[in-house]
Coordinates of C-alpha atoms in Angstrom, one line a residue:
X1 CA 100.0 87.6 9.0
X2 CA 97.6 89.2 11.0
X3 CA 96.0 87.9 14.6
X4 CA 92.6 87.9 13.5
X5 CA 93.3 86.4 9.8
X6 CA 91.8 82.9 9.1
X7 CA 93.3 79.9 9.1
X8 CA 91.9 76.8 6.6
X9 CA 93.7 73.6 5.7
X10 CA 93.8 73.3 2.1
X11 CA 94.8 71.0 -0.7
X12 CA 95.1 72.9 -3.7
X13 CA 98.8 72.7 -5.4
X14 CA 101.9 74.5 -4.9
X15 CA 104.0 75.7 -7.8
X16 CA 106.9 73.5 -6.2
X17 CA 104.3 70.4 -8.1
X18 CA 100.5 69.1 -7.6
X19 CA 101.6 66.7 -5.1
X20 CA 103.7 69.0 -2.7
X21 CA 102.0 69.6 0.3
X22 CA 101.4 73.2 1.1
X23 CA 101.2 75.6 4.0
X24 CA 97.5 75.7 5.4
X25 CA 97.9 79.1 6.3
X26 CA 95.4 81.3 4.8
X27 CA 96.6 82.7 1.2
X28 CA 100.7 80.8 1.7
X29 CA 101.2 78.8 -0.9
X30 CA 104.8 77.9 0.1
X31 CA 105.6 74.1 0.7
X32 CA 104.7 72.5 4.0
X33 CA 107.4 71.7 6.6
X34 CA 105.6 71.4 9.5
X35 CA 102.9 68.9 10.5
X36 CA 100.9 70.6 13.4
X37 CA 98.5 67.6 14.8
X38 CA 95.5 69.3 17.0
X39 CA 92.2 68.5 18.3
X40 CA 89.2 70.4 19.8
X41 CA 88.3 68.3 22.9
X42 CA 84.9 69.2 22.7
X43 CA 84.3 67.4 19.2
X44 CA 87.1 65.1 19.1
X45 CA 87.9 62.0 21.0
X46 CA 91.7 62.8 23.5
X47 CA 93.1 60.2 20.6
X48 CA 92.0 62.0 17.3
X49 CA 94.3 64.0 15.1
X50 CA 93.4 66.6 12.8
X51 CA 96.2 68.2 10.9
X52 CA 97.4 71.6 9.5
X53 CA 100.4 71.8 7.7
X54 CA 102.8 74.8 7.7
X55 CA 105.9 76.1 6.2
X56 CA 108.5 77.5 8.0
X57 CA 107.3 81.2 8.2
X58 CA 103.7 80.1 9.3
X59 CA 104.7 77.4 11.6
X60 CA 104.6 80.0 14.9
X61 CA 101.7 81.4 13.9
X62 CA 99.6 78.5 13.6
X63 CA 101.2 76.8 16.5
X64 CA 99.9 79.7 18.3
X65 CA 96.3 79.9 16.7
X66 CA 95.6 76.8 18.1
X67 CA 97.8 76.4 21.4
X68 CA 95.2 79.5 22.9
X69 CA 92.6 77.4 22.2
X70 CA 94.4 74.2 24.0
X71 CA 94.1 72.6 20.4
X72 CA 97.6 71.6 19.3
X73 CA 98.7 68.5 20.9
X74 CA 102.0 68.0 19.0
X75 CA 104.7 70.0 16.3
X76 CA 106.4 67.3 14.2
X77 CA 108.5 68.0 10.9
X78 CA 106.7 66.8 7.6
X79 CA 109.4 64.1 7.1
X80 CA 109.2 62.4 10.6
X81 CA 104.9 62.7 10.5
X82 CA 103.6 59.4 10.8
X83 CA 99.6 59.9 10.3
X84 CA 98.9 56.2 11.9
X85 CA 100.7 55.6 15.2
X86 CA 102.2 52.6 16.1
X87 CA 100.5 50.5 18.5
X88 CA 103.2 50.6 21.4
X89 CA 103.0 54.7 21.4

């Protein structure tokens, strides 16, 4: 993938099944692995979470896309995501 290729979340279906998560990477449609939580500081409250998801191959990439941009808060694999944090964290 290219540096200046887009990036956009998206929720169409695999071909693993129509409820497999998939890579946001532009064009992947390999399964998601990777939850990459981020948020832009300037639209976003510190506590708010967006997510991309990525699959192996992408997760570098995307980590990077946003880490330049001091978006990406946190890296956590799909099976350990938890999208509402527990009130003691």
């Amino acid at each position: 993938m290219r540096e200046d290729e887009g990036v956009i979340p998206s929720a169409s279906p695999s071909a693993e099944g129509p409820d497999t998560p998939i890579c946001s990477a532009k064009g992947c449609r390999e399964p998601a692995v990777w939850v990459l939580a981020w948020n832009n500081p300037k639209l976003h409250t510190p506590d708010r979470r967006k997510t991309w998801l990525a699959c192996e191959e992408h997760r570098e990439y995307l980590a990077k896309f946003l880490g330049v941009r001091g978006f990406l808060k946190d890296t956590v694999p799909l099976a350990d995501w938890d999208p509402k944090p527990s009130e003691d964290s």
